[in-house]
C-alpha positions as CSV (number, residue, x, y, z in Angstrom):
1,M,51.8,-161.7,-211.6
2,L,52.0,-165.2,-210.2
3,E,53.2,-163.8,-206.9
4,E,50.2,-161.5,-206.8
5,L,47.9,-164.4,-207.6
6,E,49.5,-166.6,-204.8
7,Q,49.0,-163.7,-202.3
8,G,45.4,-163.2,-203.4
9,S,46.1,-159.7,-204.7
10,P,44.5,-159.0,-208.0
11,S,46.5,-157.1,-210.6
12,Y,45.4,-153.9,-212.3
13,V,43.8,-155.9,-215.1
14,T,41.7,-158.1,-212.8
15,E,38.1,-157.3,-212.3
16,D,36.7,-156.7,-208.7
17,L,36.5,-160.3,-207.5
18,T,34.4,-159.5,-204.4
19,S,31.4,-158.0,-206.2
20,T,28.7,-159.8,-208.1
21,A,29.2,-159.4,-211.9
22,S,26.2,-157.9,-213.7
23,A,25.6,-156.6,-217.2
24,D,22.6,-155.4,-219.0
25,D,21.9,-156.3,-222.7
26,D,23.5,-153.2,-224.0
27,E,26.8,-153.9,-222.2
28,I,26.7,-157.5,-223.2
29,R,26.2,-156.5,-226.9
30,E,29.0,-154.0,-226.7
31,R,31.4,-156.5,-225.2
32,M,30.4,-159.1,-227.8
33,S,30.7,-156.6,-230.7
34,G,34.2,-157.8,-231.7
35,N,33.0,-161.4,-232.2
36,L,31.5,-162.6,-235.5
37,C,29.2,-165.6,-235.4
38,R,27.2,-166.6,-238.4
39,C,25.0,-169.1,-236.6
40,G,22.7,-166.4,-235.2
41,A,23.1,-167.7,-231.6
42,Y,23.7,-164.2,-230.1
43,G,20.4,-164.2,-228.3
44,G,21.2,-167.5,-226.6
45,I,24.7,-166.4,-225.7
46,R,23.3,-163.2,-224.1
47,S,20.8,-165.3,-222.1
48,A,23.6,-167.6,-220.9
49,I,25.7,-164.6,-219.9
50,R,22.8,-163.1,-218.0
51,E,22.1,-166.4,-216.3
52,V,25.7,-167.0,-215.2
53,S,26.2,-163.4,-214.0
54,S,23.1,-163.4,-211.8
């Protein structure tokens, strides 16, 4: 894998590095579904993810 990285070739587990990442609220919720947070900050976390991905 390090050789692939040095050559700039993403491996089969690497996301498409040339396209802009985007996700709607449903996808963000789905991807966060395995995390348990008792602080109730999910709304803020989703907002931060949307901001960074835009």
